[in-house]
Coordinates of C-alpha atoms in Angstrom, one line a residue:
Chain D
X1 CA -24.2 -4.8 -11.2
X2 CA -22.9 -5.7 -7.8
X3 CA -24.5 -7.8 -5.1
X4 CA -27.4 -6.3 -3.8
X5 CA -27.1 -8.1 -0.4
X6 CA -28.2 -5.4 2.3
X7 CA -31.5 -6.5 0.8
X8 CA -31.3 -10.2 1.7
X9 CA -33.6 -10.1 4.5
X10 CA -31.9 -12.6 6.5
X11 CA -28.4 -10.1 6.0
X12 CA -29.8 -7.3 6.9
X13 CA -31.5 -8.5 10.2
X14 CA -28.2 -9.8 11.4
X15 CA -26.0 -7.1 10.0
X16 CA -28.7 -4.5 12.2
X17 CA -27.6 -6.8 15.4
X18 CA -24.1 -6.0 14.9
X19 CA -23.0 -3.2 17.4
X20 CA -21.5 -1.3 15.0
X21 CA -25.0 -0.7 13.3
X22 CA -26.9 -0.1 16.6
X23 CA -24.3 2.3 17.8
X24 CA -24.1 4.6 14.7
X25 CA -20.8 6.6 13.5
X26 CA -18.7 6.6 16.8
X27 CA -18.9 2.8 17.6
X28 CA -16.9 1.8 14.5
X29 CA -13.2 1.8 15.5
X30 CA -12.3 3.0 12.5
X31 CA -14.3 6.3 12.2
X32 CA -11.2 8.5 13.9
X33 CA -9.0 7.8 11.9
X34 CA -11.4 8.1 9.0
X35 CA -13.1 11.4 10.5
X36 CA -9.4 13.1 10.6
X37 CA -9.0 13.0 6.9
X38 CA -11.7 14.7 6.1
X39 CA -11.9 18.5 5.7
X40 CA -13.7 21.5 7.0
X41 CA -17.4 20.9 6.0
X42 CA -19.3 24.0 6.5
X43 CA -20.4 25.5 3.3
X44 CA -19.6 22.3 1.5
X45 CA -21.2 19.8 -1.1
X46 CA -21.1 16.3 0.0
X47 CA -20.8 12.9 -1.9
X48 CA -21.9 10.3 0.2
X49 CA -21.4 7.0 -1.8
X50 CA -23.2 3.6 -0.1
X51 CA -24.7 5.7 2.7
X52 CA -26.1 2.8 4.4
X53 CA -28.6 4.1 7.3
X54 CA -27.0 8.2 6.4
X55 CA -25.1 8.2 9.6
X56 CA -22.8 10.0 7.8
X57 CA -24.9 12.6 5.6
X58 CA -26.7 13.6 8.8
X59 CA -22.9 13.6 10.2
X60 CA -22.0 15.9 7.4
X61 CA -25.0 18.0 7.7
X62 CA -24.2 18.5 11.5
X63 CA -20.8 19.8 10.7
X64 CA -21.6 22.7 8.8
X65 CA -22.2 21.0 5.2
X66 CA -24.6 22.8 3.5
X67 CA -26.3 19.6 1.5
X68 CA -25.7 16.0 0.7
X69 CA -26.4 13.7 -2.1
X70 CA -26.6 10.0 -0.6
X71 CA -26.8 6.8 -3.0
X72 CA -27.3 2.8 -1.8
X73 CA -28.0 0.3 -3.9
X74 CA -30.7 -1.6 -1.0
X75 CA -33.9 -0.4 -0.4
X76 CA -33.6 -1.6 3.0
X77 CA -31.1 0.6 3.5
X78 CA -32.6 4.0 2.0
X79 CA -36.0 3.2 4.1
X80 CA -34.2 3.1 7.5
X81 CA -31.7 6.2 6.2
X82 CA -34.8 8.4 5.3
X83 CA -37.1 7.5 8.7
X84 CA -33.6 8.5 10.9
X85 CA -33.5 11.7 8.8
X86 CA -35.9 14.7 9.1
X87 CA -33.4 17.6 6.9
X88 CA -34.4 18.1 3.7
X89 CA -31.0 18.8 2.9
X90 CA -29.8 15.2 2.2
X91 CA -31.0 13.7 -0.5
X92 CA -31.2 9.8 -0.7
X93 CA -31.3 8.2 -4.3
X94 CA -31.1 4.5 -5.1
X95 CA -27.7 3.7 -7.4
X96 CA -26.0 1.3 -8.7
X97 CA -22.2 2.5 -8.3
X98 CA -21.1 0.1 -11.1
X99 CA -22.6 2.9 -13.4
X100 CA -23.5 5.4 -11.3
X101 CA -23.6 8.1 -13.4
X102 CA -23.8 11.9 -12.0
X103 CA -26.3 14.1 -13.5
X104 CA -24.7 17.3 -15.7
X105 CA -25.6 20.1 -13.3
X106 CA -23.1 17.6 -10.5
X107 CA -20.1 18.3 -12.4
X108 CA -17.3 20.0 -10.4
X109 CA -19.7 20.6 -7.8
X110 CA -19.0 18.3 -4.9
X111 CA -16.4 19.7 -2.0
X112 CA -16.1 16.1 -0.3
X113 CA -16.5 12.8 -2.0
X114 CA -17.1 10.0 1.0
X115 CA -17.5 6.2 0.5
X116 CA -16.9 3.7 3.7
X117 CA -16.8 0.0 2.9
X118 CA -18.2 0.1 -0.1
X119 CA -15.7 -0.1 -2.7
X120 CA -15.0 -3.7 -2.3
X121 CA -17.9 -4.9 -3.5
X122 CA -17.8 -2.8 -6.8
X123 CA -16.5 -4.6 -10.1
X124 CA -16.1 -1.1 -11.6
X125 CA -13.8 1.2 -10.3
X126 CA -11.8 3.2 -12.7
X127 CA -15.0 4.0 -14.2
X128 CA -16.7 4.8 -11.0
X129 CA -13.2 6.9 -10.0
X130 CA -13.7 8.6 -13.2
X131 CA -16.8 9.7 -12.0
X132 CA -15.8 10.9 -8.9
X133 CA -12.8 13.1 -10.3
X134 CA -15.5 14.7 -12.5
X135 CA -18.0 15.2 -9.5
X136 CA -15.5 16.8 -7.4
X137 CA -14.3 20.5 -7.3
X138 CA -10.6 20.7 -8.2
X139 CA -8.4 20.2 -5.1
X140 CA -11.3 19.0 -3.0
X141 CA -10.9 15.1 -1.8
X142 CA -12.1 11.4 -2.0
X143 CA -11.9 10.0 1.4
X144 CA -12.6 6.0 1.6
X145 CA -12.5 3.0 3.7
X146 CA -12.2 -0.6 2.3
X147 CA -11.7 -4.1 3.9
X148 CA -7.8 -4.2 3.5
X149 CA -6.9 -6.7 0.5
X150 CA -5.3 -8.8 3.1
X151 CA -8.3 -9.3 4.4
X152 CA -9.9 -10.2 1.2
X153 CA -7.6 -12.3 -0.3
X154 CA -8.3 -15.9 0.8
X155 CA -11.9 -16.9 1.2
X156 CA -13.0 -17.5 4.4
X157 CA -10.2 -17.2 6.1
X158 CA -9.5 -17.4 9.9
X159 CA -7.0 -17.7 11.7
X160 CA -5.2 -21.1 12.0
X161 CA -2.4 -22.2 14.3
X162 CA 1.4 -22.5 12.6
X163 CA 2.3 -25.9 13.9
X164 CA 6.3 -25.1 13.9
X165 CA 6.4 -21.7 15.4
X166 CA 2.8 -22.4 17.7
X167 CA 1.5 -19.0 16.7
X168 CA -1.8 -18.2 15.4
X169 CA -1.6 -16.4 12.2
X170 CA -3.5 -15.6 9.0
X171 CA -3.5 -18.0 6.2
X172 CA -2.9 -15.6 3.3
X173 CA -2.9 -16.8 -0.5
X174 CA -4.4 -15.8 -3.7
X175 CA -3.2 -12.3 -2.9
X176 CA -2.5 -11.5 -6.5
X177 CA -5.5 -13.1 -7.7
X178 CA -7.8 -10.2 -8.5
X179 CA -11.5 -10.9 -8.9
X180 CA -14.5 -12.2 -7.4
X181 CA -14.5 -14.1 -3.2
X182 CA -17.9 -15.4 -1.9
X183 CA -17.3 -15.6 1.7
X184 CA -19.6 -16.6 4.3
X185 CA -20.3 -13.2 6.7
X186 CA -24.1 -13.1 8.3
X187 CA -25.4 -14.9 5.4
X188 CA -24.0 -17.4 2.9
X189 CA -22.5 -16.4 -0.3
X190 CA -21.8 -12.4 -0.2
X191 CA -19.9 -11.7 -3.0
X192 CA -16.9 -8.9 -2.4
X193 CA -14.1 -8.0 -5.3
X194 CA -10.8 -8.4 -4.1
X195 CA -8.1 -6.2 -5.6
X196 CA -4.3 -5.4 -4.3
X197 CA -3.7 -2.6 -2.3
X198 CA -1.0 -1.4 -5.6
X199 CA -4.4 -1.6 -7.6
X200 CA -6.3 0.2 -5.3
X201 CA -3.6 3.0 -5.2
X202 CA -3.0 2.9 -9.2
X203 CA -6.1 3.0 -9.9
X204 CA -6.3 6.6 -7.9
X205 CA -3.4 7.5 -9.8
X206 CA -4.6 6.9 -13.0
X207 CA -7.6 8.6 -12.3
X208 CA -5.8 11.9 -11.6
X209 CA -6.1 11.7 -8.0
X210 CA -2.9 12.3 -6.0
X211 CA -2.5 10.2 -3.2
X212 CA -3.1 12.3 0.4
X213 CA -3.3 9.7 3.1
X214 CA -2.8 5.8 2.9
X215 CA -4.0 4.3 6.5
X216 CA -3.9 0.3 7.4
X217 CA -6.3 1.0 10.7
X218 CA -5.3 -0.6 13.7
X219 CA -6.5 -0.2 17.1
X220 CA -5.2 1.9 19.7
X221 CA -4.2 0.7 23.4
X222 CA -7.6 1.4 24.7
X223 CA -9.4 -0.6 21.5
X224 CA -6.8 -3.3 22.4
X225 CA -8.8 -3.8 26.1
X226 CA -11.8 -5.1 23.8
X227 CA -11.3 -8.5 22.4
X228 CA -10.4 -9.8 19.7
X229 CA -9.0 -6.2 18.4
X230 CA -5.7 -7.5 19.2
X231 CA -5.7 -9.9 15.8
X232 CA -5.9 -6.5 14.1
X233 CA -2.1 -6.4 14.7
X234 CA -1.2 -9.8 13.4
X235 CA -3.1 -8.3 10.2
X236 CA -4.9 -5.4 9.3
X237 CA -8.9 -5.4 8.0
X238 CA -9.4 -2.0 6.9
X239 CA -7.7 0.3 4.5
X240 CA -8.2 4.3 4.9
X241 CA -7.3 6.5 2.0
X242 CA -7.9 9.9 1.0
X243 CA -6.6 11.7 -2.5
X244 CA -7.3 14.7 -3.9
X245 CA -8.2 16.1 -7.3
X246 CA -5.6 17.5 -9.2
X247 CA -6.1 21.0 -10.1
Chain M
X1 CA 23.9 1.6 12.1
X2 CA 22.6 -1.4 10.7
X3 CA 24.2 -4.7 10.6
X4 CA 26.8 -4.9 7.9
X5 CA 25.9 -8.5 6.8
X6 CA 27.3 -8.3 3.4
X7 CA 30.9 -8.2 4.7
X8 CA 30.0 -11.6 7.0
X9 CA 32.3 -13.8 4.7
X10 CA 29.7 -16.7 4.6
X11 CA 26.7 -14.2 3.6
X12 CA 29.0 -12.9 1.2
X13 CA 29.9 -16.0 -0.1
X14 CA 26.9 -17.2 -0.3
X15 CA 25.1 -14.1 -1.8
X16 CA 27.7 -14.5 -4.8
X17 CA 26.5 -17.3 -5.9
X18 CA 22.8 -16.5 -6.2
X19 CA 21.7 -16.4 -9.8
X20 CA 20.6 -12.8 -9.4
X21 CA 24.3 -12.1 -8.0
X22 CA 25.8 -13.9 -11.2
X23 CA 23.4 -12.5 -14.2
X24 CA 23.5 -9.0 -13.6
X25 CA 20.3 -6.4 -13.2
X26 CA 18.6 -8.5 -16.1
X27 CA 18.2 -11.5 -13.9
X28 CA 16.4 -9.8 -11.4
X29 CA 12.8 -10.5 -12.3
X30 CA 11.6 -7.3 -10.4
X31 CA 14.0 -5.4 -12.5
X32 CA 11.6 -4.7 -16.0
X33 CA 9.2 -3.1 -13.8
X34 CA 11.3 -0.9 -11.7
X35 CA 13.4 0.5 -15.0
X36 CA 9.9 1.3 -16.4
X37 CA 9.9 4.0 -13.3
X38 CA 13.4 5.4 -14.1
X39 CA 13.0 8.4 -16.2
X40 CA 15.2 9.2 -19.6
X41 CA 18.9 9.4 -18.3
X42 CA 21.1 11.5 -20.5
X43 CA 23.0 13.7 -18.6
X44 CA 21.6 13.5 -15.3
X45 CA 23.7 13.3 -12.1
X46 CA 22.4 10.4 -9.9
X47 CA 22.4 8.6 -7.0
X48 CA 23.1 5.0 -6.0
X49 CA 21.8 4.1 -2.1
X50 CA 23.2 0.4 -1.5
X51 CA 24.7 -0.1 -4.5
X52 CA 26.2 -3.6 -4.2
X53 CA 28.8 -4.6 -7.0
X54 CA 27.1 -1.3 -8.7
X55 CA 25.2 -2.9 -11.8
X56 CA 22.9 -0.1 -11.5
X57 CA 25.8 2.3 -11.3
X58 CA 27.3 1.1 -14.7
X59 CA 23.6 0.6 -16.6
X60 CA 22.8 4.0 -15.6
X61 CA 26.3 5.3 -17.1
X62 CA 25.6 3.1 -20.2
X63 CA 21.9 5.1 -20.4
X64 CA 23.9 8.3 -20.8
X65 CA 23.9 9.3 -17.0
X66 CA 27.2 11.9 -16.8
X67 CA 27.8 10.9 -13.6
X68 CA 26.7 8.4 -10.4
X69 CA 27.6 8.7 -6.7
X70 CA 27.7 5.2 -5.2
X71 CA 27.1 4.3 -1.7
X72 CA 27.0 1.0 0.3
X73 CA 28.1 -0.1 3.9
X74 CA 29.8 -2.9 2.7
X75 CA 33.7 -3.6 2.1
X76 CA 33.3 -6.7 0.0
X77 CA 30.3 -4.9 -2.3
X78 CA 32.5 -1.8 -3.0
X79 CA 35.6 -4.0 -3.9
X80 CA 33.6 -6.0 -6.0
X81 CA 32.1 -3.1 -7.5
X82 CA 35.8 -1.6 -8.2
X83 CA 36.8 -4.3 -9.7
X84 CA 34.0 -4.4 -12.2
X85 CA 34.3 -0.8 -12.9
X86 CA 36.0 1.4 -15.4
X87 CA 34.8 4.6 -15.4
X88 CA 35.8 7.8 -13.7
X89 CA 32.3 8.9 -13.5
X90 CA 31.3 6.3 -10.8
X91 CA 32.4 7.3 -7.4
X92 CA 32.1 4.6 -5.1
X93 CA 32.0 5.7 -1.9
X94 CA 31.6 3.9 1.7
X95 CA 28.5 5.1 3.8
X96 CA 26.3 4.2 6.5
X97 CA 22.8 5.0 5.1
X98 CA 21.0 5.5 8.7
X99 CA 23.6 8.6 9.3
X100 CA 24.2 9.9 5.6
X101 CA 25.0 13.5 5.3
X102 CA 25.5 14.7 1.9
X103 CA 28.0 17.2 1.4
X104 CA 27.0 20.6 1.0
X105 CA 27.3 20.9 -2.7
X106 CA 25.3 17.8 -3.2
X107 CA 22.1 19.5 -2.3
X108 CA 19.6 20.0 -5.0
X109 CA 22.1 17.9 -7.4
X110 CA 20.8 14.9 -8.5
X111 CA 18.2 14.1 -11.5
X112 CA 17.4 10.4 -9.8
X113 CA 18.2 8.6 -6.5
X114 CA 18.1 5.2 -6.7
X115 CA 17.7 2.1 -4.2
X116 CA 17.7 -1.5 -4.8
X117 CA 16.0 -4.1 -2.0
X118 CA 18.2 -1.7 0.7
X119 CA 16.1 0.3 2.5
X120 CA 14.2 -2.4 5.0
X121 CA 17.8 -3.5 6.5
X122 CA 18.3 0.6 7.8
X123 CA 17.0 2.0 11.1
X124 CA 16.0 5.4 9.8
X125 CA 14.4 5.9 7.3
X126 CA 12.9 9.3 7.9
X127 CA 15.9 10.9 8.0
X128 CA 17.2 9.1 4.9
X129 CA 13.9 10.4 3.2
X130 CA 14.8 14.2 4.2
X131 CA 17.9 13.9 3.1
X132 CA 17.3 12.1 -0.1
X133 CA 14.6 14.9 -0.7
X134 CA 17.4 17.8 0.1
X135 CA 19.6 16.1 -2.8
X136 CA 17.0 15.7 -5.5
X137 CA 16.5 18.5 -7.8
X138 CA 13.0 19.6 -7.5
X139 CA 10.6 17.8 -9.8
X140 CA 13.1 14.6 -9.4
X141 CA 12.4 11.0 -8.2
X142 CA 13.6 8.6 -6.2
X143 CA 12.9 5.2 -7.4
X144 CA 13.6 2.3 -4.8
X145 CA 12.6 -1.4 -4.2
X146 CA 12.2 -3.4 -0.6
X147 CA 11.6 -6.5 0.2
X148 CA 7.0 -6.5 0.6
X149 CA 6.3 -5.8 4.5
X150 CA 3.5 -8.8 3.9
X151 CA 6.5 -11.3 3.4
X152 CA 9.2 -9.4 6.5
X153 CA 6.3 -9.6 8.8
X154 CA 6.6 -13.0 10.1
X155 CA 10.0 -14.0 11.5
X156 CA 11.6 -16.3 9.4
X157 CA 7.7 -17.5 7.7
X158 CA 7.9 -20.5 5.2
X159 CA 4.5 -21.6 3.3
X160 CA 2.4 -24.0 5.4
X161 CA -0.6 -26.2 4.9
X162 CA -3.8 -24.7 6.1
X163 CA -5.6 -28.3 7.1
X164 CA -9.1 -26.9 6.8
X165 CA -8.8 -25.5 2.9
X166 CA -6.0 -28.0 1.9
X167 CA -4.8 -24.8 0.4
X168 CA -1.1 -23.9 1.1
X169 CA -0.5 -20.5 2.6
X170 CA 2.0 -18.0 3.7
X171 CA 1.3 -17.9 7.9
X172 CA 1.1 -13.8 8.5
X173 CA 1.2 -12.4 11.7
X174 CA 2.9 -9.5 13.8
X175 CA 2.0 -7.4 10.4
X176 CA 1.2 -4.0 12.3
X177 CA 4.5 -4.6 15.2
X178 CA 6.8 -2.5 13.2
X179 CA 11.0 -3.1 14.2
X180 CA 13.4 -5.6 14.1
X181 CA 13.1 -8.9 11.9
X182 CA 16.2 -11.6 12.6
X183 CA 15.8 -14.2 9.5
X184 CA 18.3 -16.9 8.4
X185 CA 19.2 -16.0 5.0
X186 CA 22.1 -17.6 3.6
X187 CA 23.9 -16.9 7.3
X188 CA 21.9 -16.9 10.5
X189 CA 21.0 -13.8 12.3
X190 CA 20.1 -11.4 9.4
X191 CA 18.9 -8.2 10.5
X192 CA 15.8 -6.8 8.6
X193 CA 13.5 -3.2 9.8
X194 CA 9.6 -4.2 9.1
X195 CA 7.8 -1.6 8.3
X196 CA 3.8 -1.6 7.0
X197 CA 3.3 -0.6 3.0
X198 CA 1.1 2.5 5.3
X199 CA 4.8 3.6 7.4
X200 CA 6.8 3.5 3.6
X201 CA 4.1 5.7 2.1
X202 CA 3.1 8.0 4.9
X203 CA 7.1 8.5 5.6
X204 CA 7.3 9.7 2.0
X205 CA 4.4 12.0 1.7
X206 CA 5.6 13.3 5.2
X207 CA 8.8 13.9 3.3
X208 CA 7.3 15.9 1.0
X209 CA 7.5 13.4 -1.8
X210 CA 4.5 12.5 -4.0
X211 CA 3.6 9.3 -4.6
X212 CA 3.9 7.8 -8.2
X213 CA 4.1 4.3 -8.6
X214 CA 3.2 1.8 -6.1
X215 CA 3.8 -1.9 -7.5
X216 CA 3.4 -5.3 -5.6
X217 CA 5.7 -6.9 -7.8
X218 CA 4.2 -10.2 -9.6
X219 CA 5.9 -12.5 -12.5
X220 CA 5.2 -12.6 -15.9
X221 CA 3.9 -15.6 -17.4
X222 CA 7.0 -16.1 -18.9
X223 CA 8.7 -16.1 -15.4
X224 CA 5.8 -18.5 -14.2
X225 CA 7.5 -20.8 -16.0
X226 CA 10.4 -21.5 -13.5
X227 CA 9.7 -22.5 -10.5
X228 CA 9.4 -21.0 -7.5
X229 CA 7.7 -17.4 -9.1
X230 CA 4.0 -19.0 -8.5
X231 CA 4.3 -18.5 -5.1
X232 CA 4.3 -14.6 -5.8
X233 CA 0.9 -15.1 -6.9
X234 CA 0.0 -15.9 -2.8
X235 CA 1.8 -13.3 -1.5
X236 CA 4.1 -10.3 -3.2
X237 CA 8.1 -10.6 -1.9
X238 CA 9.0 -6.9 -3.3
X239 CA 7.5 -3.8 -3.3
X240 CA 8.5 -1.1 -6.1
X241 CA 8.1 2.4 -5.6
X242 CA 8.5 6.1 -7.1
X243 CA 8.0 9.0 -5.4
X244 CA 8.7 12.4 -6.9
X245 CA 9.8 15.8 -5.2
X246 CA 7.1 18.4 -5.0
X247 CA 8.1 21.6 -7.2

């Protein structure tokens, strides 16, 4: 079972401060890009995997998808998710995703699996991708964001100045060293899994996805006026993908 | 066109005498993983992008290719290559790879094209893609190596000491300013295109490839042995790709 940190009071009282909570879907940078993987929802079944406050279900729900089955693992989560939602068509459940497993009557039924930063904090995810390909309608997608691995790699990273060149840049090591990095981020010792981007992909691969969209974020010029987006292009922090079932 | 760096006489010269110059394919430690990509040979009519003295030309002859169409830019490579080869069914040919045209009854010819650590000196890739995708047969692969975009993104980047870990790392920056790299490699002034893993995939898929392998190349235990290889395990130096023609 993974961390359950969005219920670490002191966590989740500084991650609600963080302007990308108060602000909902449209003040993360990344949504755009993210949003223009994702298909035509009216009609459709939606996955919505570490829904967080259901900015996305109720999203979803206001672009045509006819229902939506949201899971978090934090009950602080779930409780603010269900008192911003008044649609009985999304359903909140409490899940582990580690071994999250989809009751019978979900099989093939989902048009749009979404997960954003989630997955890194999983230790189970060709199971969990297993799952997914099962859930999903043949053809229909996975759409995901992750911190990018080059984020992840080192622990508690930041940037430090290259003496012999004099320019800032990110201390990167341990990038092939798969597993478990505690980092300090609002509170002390969250626990993420790192993994390689080629493990990431493979993993899709092996889970009979094919690969529809591979996205390192970075910001545009008007994102760029906002400081300190412009370390973004010394190294990337998200990763978008999207891949399809195979039919 | 891109810098022809292998007929600079000191490059040259001094690329001969790397032990991956002397031993052949089977002292490139990269190259067990990328043969595991190349599909069963016999009788297949391939292609040979950068071939250098063309070891890959002759192995693939040796695995029952019936024939191989071998490019490079460079004088001193396809001499070499000449020299080393006995075989009628090896054309080597000279070629710039940022304006190759394939003649007309090359199209829809070739079982595999193939490109070793060649494609991050050329300009254009796009173009290369379409027309590598207008010579495979349908259903076909191209199979290709480049130097990782995590170790071309920092100009001329050597391993420092980050003071605060004690940790050594690999200083990254300028990850997401795609263009021109000028490193000192064995001469001064090499000329290298960075490009982000995101660019190499989306320019494939937008090429109407499919992705099939994706590998971050990392040593064995075995090659662990020798010194330098550990430093692979802090961040990858080659990136090993497949990417199949859709039917």
């Amino acid at each position: 079972m993974s961390q359950n940190i969005y219920d670490d009071a002191g966590f989740f009282s500084e991650y609600m401060a963080l302007d990308r909570s108060i602000g909902g879907l449209e003040s993360a940078l990344e949504w755009p890009r993210l949003r223009s993987f994702i298909p035509d929802l009216r009609g459709a079944r939606v996955l919505d995997l570490g829904c967080g406050d259901g900015r996305f279900s109720r999203w979803a729900r206001s672009n045509g998808a006819a229902a939506v089955d949201a899971f978090d693992l934090s009950n602080n989560m779930l409780d603010r998710a269900r008192s911003m939602t008044n649609d009985d068509k999304i359903v909140y459940r409490r899940a582990d995703l580690d071994t999250l497993q989809l009751e019978r009557g979900e099989e093939h039924g989902y048009d749009l699996v979404f997960s954003s930063l989630t997955f890194h904090y999983l230790v189970n995810l060709p199971e969990l991708f297993a799952e997914i390909h099962k859930a999903l309608k043949p053809g229909c997608s996975l759409v995901f964001s992750i911190e990018h691995p080059i984020f992840t790699a080192s622990s508690n990273a930041r940037f430090i100045t290259d003496a012999l060149s004099g320019r800032d840049c990110w201390p990167l090591n341990d990038y092939q060293k798969e597993g478990l990095r505690v980092t300090d981020w609002l509170a002390e010792g969250v626990r993420k899994q790192h993994r390689t981007s080629a493990t990431y992909i493979n993993t899709l691969l092996n889970a009979n996805f094919e690969l529809k969209h591979f996205d390192e974020w970075l910001p545009t010029a008007e994102d760029l006026e906002t400081s300190p987006w412009h370390r973004v292009l010394d190294r990337p922090i998200f990763l978008l993908m999207s891949a399809r079932k195979r039919v």
